[in-house]
Coordinates of C-alpha atoms in Angstrom, one line a residue:
Chain A
X23 CA -23.1 13.6 -23.8
X24 CA -21.2 11.6 -21.3
X25 CA -18.6 14.2 -20.0
X26 CA -18.5 12.5 -16.6
X27 CA -18.0 14.5 -13.5
X28 CA -14.3 15.4 -13.5
X29 CA -12.2 13.2 -11.2
X30 CA -9.6 14.7 -9.0
X31 CA -6.7 16.7 -10.5
X32 CA -4.0 14.6 -12.1
X33 CA -0.7 13.5 -10.7
X34 CA -1.3 13.0 -7.0
X35 CA -4.2 10.6 -6.5
X36 CA -3.6 6.9 -7.1
X37 CA -6.5 5.3 -8.8
X38 CA -7.3 2.0 -7.2
X39 CA -4.3 -0.3 -7.0
X40 CA -2.6 -0.1 -10.4
X41 CA -1.3 3.3 -11.3
X42 CA -2.2 4.7 -14.7
X43 CA 0.7 5.1 -17.1
X44 CA -1.0 8.1 -18.5
X45 CA -3.7 10.2 -16.9
X46 CA -5.6 12.9 -18.8
X47 CA -7.8 15.4 -17.0
X48 CA -9.9 18.1 -18.5
X49 CA -7.9 18.2 -21.7
X50 CA -9.0 21.0 -24.0
X51 CA -7.5 22.1 -27.3
X52 CA -8.6 25.2 -29.2
X53 CA -7.3 26.5 -32.5
X54 CA -8.3 30.1 -32.4
X55 CA -12.0 30.1 -31.7
X56 CA -12.5 26.5 -32.8
X57 CA -12.6 24.0 -29.9
X58 CA -11.3 20.7 -31.1
X59 CA -11.1 19.0 -27.7
X60 CA -13.6 20.0 -25.0
X61 CA -12.6 18.1 -21.8
X62 CA -11.1 14.7 -22.2
X63 CA -10.8 12.4 -19.2
X64 CA -8.7 9.3 -19.7
X65 CA -6.6 6.9 -17.7
X66 CA -4.2 4.7 -19.7
X67 CA -3.2 1.6 -17.7
X68 CA 0.0 -0.3 -18.3
X69 CA -0.7 -2.8 -21.1
X70 CA -3.8 -1.0 -22.3
X71 CA -4.5 -1.2 -26.0
X72 CA -6.9 1.6 -26.7
X73 CA -8.6 2.1 -30.1
X74 CA -9.9 5.6 -30.7
X75 CA -12.7 6.0 -33.2
X76 CA -14.7 8.9 -34.5
X77 CA -15.7 10.8 -37.5
X78 CA -13.2 13.1 -39.1
X79 CA -13.1 16.3 -37.2
X80 CA -14.1 14.6 -33.9
X81 CA -10.7 15.4 -32.4
X82 CA -9.1 11.9 -32.3
X83 CA -5.8 12.9 -34.0
X84 CA -5.6 16.0 -31.9
X85 CA -6.1 14.0 -28.8
X86 CA -3.2 11.7 -29.8
X87 CA -1.0 14.7 -30.7
X88 CA -1.7 16.3 -27.3
X89 CA -0.5 13.2 -25.5
X90 CA 3.1 13.6 -26.8
X91 CA 2.8 17.4 -27.0
X92 CA 3.1 17.7 -30.7
X93 CA 0.2 20.0 -29.8
X94 CA 0.2 21.9 -26.5
X95 CA -3.1 21.5 -24.7
X96 CA -5.1 24.7 -24.2
X97 CA -6.2 23.5 -20.9
X98 CA -6.1 20.4 -18.7
X99 CA -3.4 18.1 -17.4
X100 CA -1.6 15.2 -18.9
X101 CA 0.4 13.1 -16.5
X102 CA 2.9 10.5 -17.4
X103 CA 3.7 7.8 -14.8
X104 CA 2.2 10.0 -12.1
X105 CA 4.1 13.1 -13.1
X106 CA 2.0 16.0 -14.4
X107 CA 3.6 17.6 -17.5
X108 CA 4.1 21.3 -17.3
X109 CA 3.3 23.7 -14.5
X110 CA 0.1 25.4 -13.6
X111 CA 0.3 29.0 -14.9
X112 CA -1.2 31.0 -12.0
X113 CA -3.1 34.2 -12.4
X114 CA -3.6 33.7 -16.1
X115 CA -7.0 34.6 -17.5
X116 CA -7.6 31.2 -19.2
X117 CA -8.3 28.8 -16.3
X118 CA -6.5 25.5 -16.4
X119 CA -3.9 26.7 -18.8
X120 CA -0.4 25.4 -18.1
X121 CA 3.0 26.5 -19.1
X122 CA 5.3 24.1 -20.7
X123 CA 9.1 24.0 -20.9
X124 CA 10.3 22.8 -24.3
X125 CA 13.1 20.7 -22.6
X126 CA 10.6 18.9 -20.5
X127 CA 8.3 18.2 -23.5
X128 CA 11.4 16.8 -25.4
X129 CA 12.0 14.4 -22.5
X130 CA 8.3 13.4 -22.5
X131 CA 8.4 12.7 -26.2
X132 CA 11.4 10.4 -25.6
X133 CA 9.1 8.2 -23.6
X134 CA 6.0 8.4 -25.8
X135 CA 6.5 7.1 -29.3
X136 CA 4.5 8.1 -32.3
X137 CA 3.7 6.5 -35.7
X138 CA 2.3 8.8 -38.3
X139 CA -0.2 8.4 -41.1
X140 CA 2.3 9.6 -43.6
X141 CA 5.2 7.6 -42.2
X142 CA 7.5 10.6 -42.2
X143 CA 10.6 8.6 -42.8
X144 CA 13.8 10.6 -43.2
X145 CA 14.4 10.3 -47.0
X146 CA 18.1 11.1 -46.8
X147 CA 18.8 8.0 -44.6
X148 CA 18.5 4.3 -45.2
X149 CA 15.9 2.2 -43.4
X150 CA 18.6 1.3 -40.9
X151 CA 19.7 4.9 -40.6
X152 CA 16.1 5.9 -39.9
X153 CA 15.9 3.4 -37.0
X154 CA 19.4 4.3 -35.7
X155 CA 18.8 8.1 -35.8
X156 CA 17.0 8.3 -32.4
X157 CA 19.5 6.0 -30.8
X158 CA 22.5 8.0 -32.0
X159 CA 21.2 11.6 -31.7
X160 CA 18.8 11.3 -28.7
X161 CA 20.3 8.4 -26.7
X162 CA 23.9 9.2 -27.7
X163 CA 24.6 5.5 -28.5
X164 CA 27.7 4.5 -30.3
X165 CA 27.5 3.5 -33.9
X166 CA 28.0 -0.2 -33.4
X167 CA 25.5 -0.4 -30.5
X168 CA 22.8 1.6 -32.4
X169 CA 23.4 -0.5 -35.5
X170 CA 22.8 -3.8 -33.6
X171 CA 19.7 -2.5 -31.9
X172 CA 18.3 -1.0 -35.1
X173 CA 19.0 -4.2 -37.0
X174 CA 17.0 -6.1 -34.4
X175 CA 14.1 -3.8 -34.7
X176 CA 14.0 -4.0 -38.4
X177 CA 14.1 -7.8 -38.1
X178 CA 11.2 -7.6 -35.7
X179 CA 9.0 -5.9 -38.4
X180 CA 10.3 -8.3 -41.0
X181 CA 12.5 -5.9 -42.9
X182 CA 16.0 -7.1 -42.1
X183 CA 16.7 -7.5 -45.8
X184 CA 15.8 -3.8 -46.5
X185 CA 18.3 -2.3 -44.0
X186 CA 20.3 -0.5 -46.7
X187 CA 17.3 0.6 -48.8
X188 CA 16.3 4.3 -48.9
X189 CA 12.7 5.1 -48.2
X190 CA 12.0 6.0 -51.9
X191 CA 12.7 2.3 -52.7
X192 CA 10.2 1.0 -50.2
X193 CA 6.5 0.3 -50.5
X194 CA 4.1 2.2 -48.3
X195 CA 3.6 -0.8 -46.0
X196 CA 7.4 -1.3 -45.7
X197 CA 7.8 2.4 -45.0
X198 CA 5.3 2.2 -42.2
X199 CA 6.9 -0.9 -40.7
X200 CA 10.3 1.0 -40.7
X201 CA 8.5 3.9 -39.0
X202 CA 7.2 1.5 -36.3
X203 CA 10.7 0.0 -35.9
X204 CA 12.1 3.6 -35.5
X205 CA 9.6 4.3 -32.7
X206 CA 10.2 0.9 -31.0
X207 CA 14.0 1.4 -30.9
X208 CA 13.5 4.2 -28.4
X209 CA 11.8 1.8 -25.9
X210 CA 8.7 4.0 -25.5
X211 CA 6.5 3.5 -22.5
X212 CA 3.5 4.3 -24.6
X213 CA 3.2 4.0 -28.4
X214 CA 0.7 6.3 -30.3
X215 CA -0.5 5.3 -33.8
X216 CA -2.2 8.1 -35.8
X217 CA -4.2 6.3 -38.5
X218 CA -1.2 4.2 -39.4
X219 CA -2.9 2.5 -42.3
X220 CA -5.0 5.3 -43.8
X221 CA -2.4 6.3 -46.4
X222 CA -1.8 2.7 -47.6
X223 CA -3.1 0.8 -50.6
X224 CA -5.6 -1.8 -49.3
X225 CA -3.4 -4.7 -50.1
X226 CA -0.6 -3.2 -47.9
X227 CA -2.8 -2.7 -44.8
X228 CA -2.5 -6.2 -43.6
X229 CA 1.3 -6.3 -43.2
X230 CA 1.2 -3.2 -41.0
X231 CA -1.7 -4.4 -38.9
X232 CA 0.0 -7.7 -38.3
X233 CA 3.0 -5.9 -36.9
X234 CA 0.8 -3.8 -34.6
X235 CA -1.0 -7.0 -33.4
X236 CA 2.3 -8.7 -32.6
X237 CA 3.2 -5.7 -30.4
X238 CA -0.1 -6.0 -28.7
X239 CA 0.8 -9.6 -27.8
X240 CA 3.9 -8.4 -26.1
X241 CA 1.8 -6.4 -23.7
X242 CA 2.9 -2.9 -24.9
X243 CA 0.8 0.1 -24.0
X244 CA -0.7 1.5 -27.2
X245 CA -3.2 4.0 -28.4
X246 CA -4.4 3.7 -31.9
X247 CA -6.5 6.1 -33.9
X248 CA -8.0 4.1 -36.8
X249 CA -10.9 3.6 -39.2
X250 CA -10.3 -0.1 -39.3
X251 CA -13.2 -1.1 -37.1
X252 CA -12.6 -4.8 -37.5
X253 CA -9.0 -4.5 -36.5
X254 CA -10.0 -2.3 -33.5
X255 CA -12.3 -5.1 -32.4
X256 CA -9.5 -7.6 -32.3
X257 CA -6.7 -5.3 -31.2
X258 CA -8.1 -3.3 -28.4
X259 CA -9.1 -4.0 -24.9
X260 CA -10.8 -0.6 -24.7
X261 CA -12.5 1.5 -27.4
X262 CA -13.2 5.2 -27.2
X263 CA -15.7 6.8 -29.5
X264 CA -15.0 10.5 -29.9
X265 CA -17.6 13.0 -31.0
X266 CA -17.3 16.7 -31.1
X267 CA -14.2 16.9 -28.9
X268 CA -15.4 14.6 -26.0
X269 CA -15.4 10.9 -25.3
X270 CA -19.0 10.1 -26.4
X271 CA -18.9 6.5 -25.5
X272 CA -16.3 4.0 -24.2
X273 CA -16.0 0.5 -23.1
X274 CA -14.8 -2.9 -24.2
X275 CA -14.7 -3.6 -28.0
X276 CA -17.8 -5.8 -27.4
X277 CA -19.7 -3.0 -25.7
X278 CA -18.8 -0.2 -28.0
X279 CA -18.5 -1.9 -31.4
X280 CA -21.2 -4.6 -31.1
X281 CA -23.7 -3.2 -28.6
X282 CA -23.3 0.6 -28.7
X283 CA -25.8 2.5 -26.6
X284 CA -25.4 6.0 -28.0
X285 CA -27.2 6.6 -31.3
X286 CA -24.2 8.5 -32.8
X287 CA -21.9 5.6 -32.1
X288 CA -24.3 3.2 -33.6
X289 CA -24.7 5.3 -36.7
X290 CA -20.9 5.6 -37.1
X291 CA -20.4 1.9 -36.8
X292 CA -23.2 1.1 -39.2
X293 CA -21.7 3.5 -41.8
X294 CA -18.3 1.8 -41.4
X295 CA -19.8 -1.7 -41.7
X296 CA -22.1 -0.9 -44.5
X297 CA -20.3 -3.2 -47.0
X298 CA -19.3 -5.9 -44.6
X299 CA -20.7 -9.2 -45.2
Chain B
X13 CA 37.4 54.5 -86.4
X14 CA 36.3 51.2 -85.1
X15 CA 37.1 49.4 -88.3
X16 CA 40.6 51.0 -88.4
X17 CA 41.4 49.9 -84.8
X18 CA 44.5 47.6 -84.7
X19 CA 44.3 45.2 -81.8
X20 CA 47.5 44.8 -79.9
X21 CA 47.5 42.4 -76.9
X22 CA 51.3 42.6 -76.5
X23 CA 51.4 45.1 -73.6
X24 CA 48.7 43.1 -71.7
X25 CA 50.4 39.8 -72.1
X26 CA 53.8 41.3 -71.0
X27 CA 52.1 42.2 -67.7
X28 CA 50.5 38.9 -66.9
X29 CA 52.2 39.0 -63.4
X30 CA 50.2 42.1 -62.6
X31 CA 47.0 40.4 -63.6
X32 CA 48.1 37.3 -61.7
X33 CA 48.4 39.4 -58.6
X34 CA 44.9 40.7 -59.3
X35 CA 43.5 37.2 -59.8
X36 CA 44.9 36.1 -56.4
X37 CA 43.3 39.1 -54.8
X38 CA 40.0 38.3 -56.5
X39 CA 40.2 34.7 -55.3
X40 CA 41.0 35.8 -51.8
X41 CA 38.1 38.2 -51.6
X42 CA 35.8 35.6 -53.2
X43 CA 36.7 32.9 -50.6
X44 CA 36.2 35.3 -47.7
X45 CA 32.9 36.5 -48.9
X46 CA 31.6 33.0 -49.7
X47 CA 32.5 31.8 -46.2
X48 CA 31.3 34.8 -44.3
X49 CA 28.2 35.5 -46.5
X50 CA 26.9 31.9 -46.6
X51 CA 27.8 31.3 -42.9
X52 CA 26.2 34.5 -41.6
X53 CA 23.3 34.0 -44.1
X54 CA 22.5 30.6 -42.5
X55 CA 22.3 32.4 -39.1
X56 CA 20.1 35.1 -40.5
X57 CA 18.0 32.5 -42.4
X58 CA 17.4 30.5 -39.2
X59 CA 16.5 33.8 -37.5
X60 CA 14.0 34.6 -40.2
X61 CA 12.5 31.1 -39.6
X62 CA 12.4 31.5 -35.8
X63 CA 9.0 32.1 -34.2
X64 CA 10.2 34.5 -31.5
X65 CA 9.7 38.1 -32.7
X66 CA 12.9 39.2 -30.9
X67 CA 14.8 37.0 -33.3
X68 CA 12.6 37.2 -36.3
X69 CA 12.3 41.0 -36.7
X70 CA 16.0 41.9 -36.5
X71 CA 16.7 39.2 -39.1
X72 CA 14.0 40.5 -41.4
X73 CA 15.2 44.1 -41.0
X74 CA 18.8 42.9 -41.8
X75 CA 17.7 41.1 -45.0
X76 CA 15.5 44.0 -46.2
X77 CA 18.2 46.6 -45.5
X78 CA 21.0 44.8 -47.3
X79 CA 18.9 43.5 -50.2
X80 CA 17.7 47.0 -50.9
X81 CA 21.0 49.0 -50.8
X82 CA 23.7 48.7 -53.6
X83 CA 26.8 46.8 -52.7
X84 CA 29.0 49.5 -54.2
X85 CA 27.4 52.1 -51.8
X86 CA 28.0 49.8 -48.9
X87 CA 31.7 49.2 -49.8
X88 CA 32.2 53.0 -50.2
X89 CA 30.4 53.6 -46.9
X90 CA 32.5 51.1 -45.0
X91 CA 35.7 52.5 -46.5
X92 CA 35.1 56.2 -46.3
X93 CA 32.3 56.8 -43.7
X94 CA 32.9 54.1 -41.1
X95 CA 36.5 55.3 -40.1
X96 CA 35.1 58.7 -39.4
X97 CA 32.6 57.2 -36.9
X98 CA 34.9 54.6 -35.4
X99 CA 38.4 55.2 -34.2
X100 CA 40.2 52.8 -36.6
X101 CA 41.2 52.6 -40.2
X102 CA 39.6 50.1 -42.5
X103 CA 41.5 48.4 -45.3
X104 CA 40.1 48.1 -48.8
X105 CA 39.9 44.3 -48.3
X106 CA 37.9 44.7 -45.1
X107 CA 35.5 47.3 -46.6
X108 CA 34.9 45.2 -49.7
X109 CA 34.6 41.9 -47.7
X110 CA 32.0 43.6 -45.4
X111 CA 29.9 45.0 -48.2
X112 CA 29.8 41.9 -50.3
X113 CA 29.5 39.4 -47.4
X114 CA 26.6 41.3 -45.8
X115 CA 24.8 41.6 -49.1
X116 CA 25.4 37.9 -49.8
X117 CA 24.3 37.0 -46.3
X118 CA 21.0 38.8 -46.9
X119 CA 20.4 37.0 -50.2
X120 CA 21.5 33.6 -49.0
X121 CA 19.4 34.0 -45.9
X122 CA 16.4 34.0 -48.1
X123 CA 17.6 30.9 -49.9
X124 CA 18.1 29.1 -46.6
X125 CA 14.7 30.2 -45.3
X126 CA 13.0 29.0 -48.5
X127 CA 14.9 25.7 -48.5
X128 CA 14.0 25.0 -44.8
X129 CA 10.4 25.9 -45.4
X130 CA 10.1 23.7 -48.4
X131 CA 10.8 20.6 -46.2
X132 CA 7.6 18.8 -45.3
X133 CA 6.5 19.6 -41.7
X134 CA 6.1 15.9 -41.0
X135 CA 9.9 15.6 -41.1
X136 CA 10.4 17.9 -38.2
X137 CA 7.4 16.3 -36.4
X138 CA 8.9 12.8 -36.7
X139 CA 12.2 14.1 -35.4
X140 CA 10.6 15.8 -32.4
X141 CA 8.4 12.8 -31.8
X142 CA 11.6 10.8 -31.4
X143 CA 12.7 13.2 -28.7
X144 CA 15.1 15.3 -30.6
X145 CA 15.6 19.0 -29.6
X146 CA 14.7 21.7 -32.1
X147 CA 18.5 22.2 -32.8
X148 CA 19.1 18.5 -33.4
X149 CA 16.0 18.4 -35.7
X150 CA 17.4 21.2 -37.7
X151 CA 20.9 19.9 -37.9
X152 CA 20.2 16.2 -38.5
X153 CA 16.9 16.2 -40.4
X154 CA 15.8 19.5 -41.9
X155 CA 19.1 21.1 -43.0
X156 CA 20.6 18.1 -44.8
X157 CA 17.5 17.8 -46.9
X158 CA 17.1 21.6 -47.4
X159 CA 20.8 22.0 -48.4
X160 CA 20.4 19.4 -51.1
X161 CA 17.5 21.4 -52.5
X162 CA 19.3 24.8 -52.1
X163 CA 22.6 23.8 -53.8
X164 CA 21.7 25.2 -57.2
X165 CA 20.5 28.5 -55.8
X166 CA 23.6 28.8 -53.6
X167 CA 25.9 28.0 -56.5
X168 CA 24.2 30.8 -58.4
X169 CA 24.8 33.1 -55.4
X170 CA 28.5 32.1 -55.5
X171 CA 28.8 33.1 -59.1
X172 CA 27.2 36.5 -58.3
X173 CA 29.7 36.9 -55.4
X174 CA 32.6 36.2 -57.8
X175 CA 31.4 38.9 -60.1
X176 CA 30.7 41.3 -57.3
X177 CA 34.4 41.2 -56.2
X178 CA 35.1 43.7 -59.1
X179 CA 33.3 46.3 -57.0
X180 CA 36.3 46.3 -54.6
X181 CA 38.2 48.2 -57.3
X182 CA 36.2 51.2 -56.2
X183 CA 38.3 51.3 -53.1
X184 CA 41.5 50.3 -54.9
X185 CA 41.6 46.7 -53.6
X186 CA 44.0 44.7 -55.7
X187 CA 41.9 42.4 -57.7
X188 CA 41.5 41.6 -61.4
X189 CA 39.6 44.7 -62.5
X190 CA 41.7 47.0 -60.3
X191 CA 44.9 45.6 -62.0
X192 CA 43.2 46.0 -65.3
X193 CA 42.5 49.7 -64.7
X194 CA 46.2 50.1 -63.7
X195 CA 47.4 48.5 -66.9
X196 CA 44.9 50.3 -69.1
X197 CA 46.0 53.7 -67.7
X198 CA 49.7 52.9 -67.9
X199 CA 49.6 51.6 -71.5
X200 CA 46.6 53.6 -72.8
X201 CA 45.0 50.3 -74.1
X202 CA 41.7 50.0 -72.3
X203 CA 40.2 48.0 -75.1
X204 CA 42.6 45.1 -75.0
X205 CA 43.0 45.2 -71.2
X206 CA 39.3 45.1 -70.4
X207 CA 38.8 42.5 -73.1
X208 CA 41.3 40.3 -71.4
X209 CA 39.7 40.9 -68.0
X210 CA 36.3 39.9 -69.3
X211 CA 37.7 36.8 -70.9
X212 CA 39.4 35.8 -67.7
X213 CA 36.2 36.1 -65.8
X214 CA 34.3 34.2 -68.5
X215 CA 36.9 31.4 -68.4
X216 CA 36.5 31.1 -64.6
X217 CA 32.8 31.3 -64.4
X218 CA 31.6 29.4 -67.5
X219 CA 32.7 26.0 -66.3
X220 CA 31.2 26.8 -62.9
X221 CA 27.8 27.6 -64.4
X222 CA 27.9 24.5 -66.6
X223 CA 28.6 22.5 -63.4
X224 CA 25.6 24.1 -61.8
X225 CA 23.3 23.0 -64.6
X226 CA 24.6 19.5 -64.3
X227 CA 24.1 19.6 -60.6
X228 CA 20.5 20.8 -61.0
X229 CA 19.8 18.0 -63.5
X230 CA 21.2 15.4 -61.2
X231 CA 19.3 16.7 -58.1
X232 CA 16.1 16.9 -60.2
X233 CA 16.5 13.3 -61.2
X234 CA 17.1 11.9 -57.7
X235 CA 14.0 13.8 -56.4
X236 CA 11.7 11.9 -58.6

């Protein structure tokens, strides 16, 4: 196991010259007695495109969900742009546990976008309405301003002509592209993708991956949980392989995906490339 | 005896103004109870859904208490018992409105809770991930979808409320049944009077029920 010696506590120590956009230290997540994450250490630099791989149950989705606090960490620190989220809860029995203020978490989520496996579009709103919703309700933008911005985001994902369509009338690939536009409209500093193509028919995967790749070319900071190893290879500048709640192996796509050193990583990649030719 | 009975609606129809006053009273009580019952029911339903025990437990206790006591008993209690405990008089309208509204709040709270919990968790997650507060998520995303699903059940509840207004006659509130009792005792014609009362209720409610069925069919279609 490569749970490296824990670096200094988050938030106050600059790492080298560039500052990490996101810094994760000692992140743990337990559901009852079951430990899903057991000490994650991670620095996300601006412009990083990080692919997170691992078998189901390895904790990759939970890790992503802890980064925008859809799940509250059981222990450890997540810092966004140098600011540690939450406060240390002193005197509590569980060491490293922090207390979180819901209003602060809401502000964090406004800066960290998320795209879900099941799209989770709002079915009672049109595609345009879905993209406008955050701008109107969260940003408090006026109707006209939000409409312009939302239209531009839909155009960016190639769905300008579907603005007035309700989600029920869209294909899975179109739904996921609307969901990406919805997240983009909020100008997130980090974008999290939780298996964005796993719920799609194979012929619809490509259109979604092309949109994600175009975002990579813009230099956006993104984390992507995926089973698409081939895409991860081309998309990412860093690959993490999770096993049993820790980062088991990490490095460049070339290192991790082509020349993995850990036997588990190798076995995982071989399983997923079994039918490649 | 029954075969020999000669129906005579004359005395009832001569007193339509009395029934009209009753119909207005019924309508007034109905509107008050729908607004208060459904409004307070939403508050209680959200309370039932809340995670905090300090909110959840009182809401649950409220629902269980008012679901498990007869409305008629509550109306009589508010009318006869409450003024003894409190230093003010309570009108028949207030007593009836309290009893029916609180009961309706308890039942509609369960409808709201069921409706809210039937909405996929991913909806609230997507809203929270955009940075919405819990209140914004409920108002903009969850409730609009839940209300659509709850509409048939709430309409049914509304029909129940309409029928429950007759219980107000127990404290002599002027509504349809109360006026019917008055006419029946003045003219000694309970058969005709109560027949007319029943027909009036049927004529009010039957179209409403039909509309509910149509609504259910329409909502069922758009869900698919």
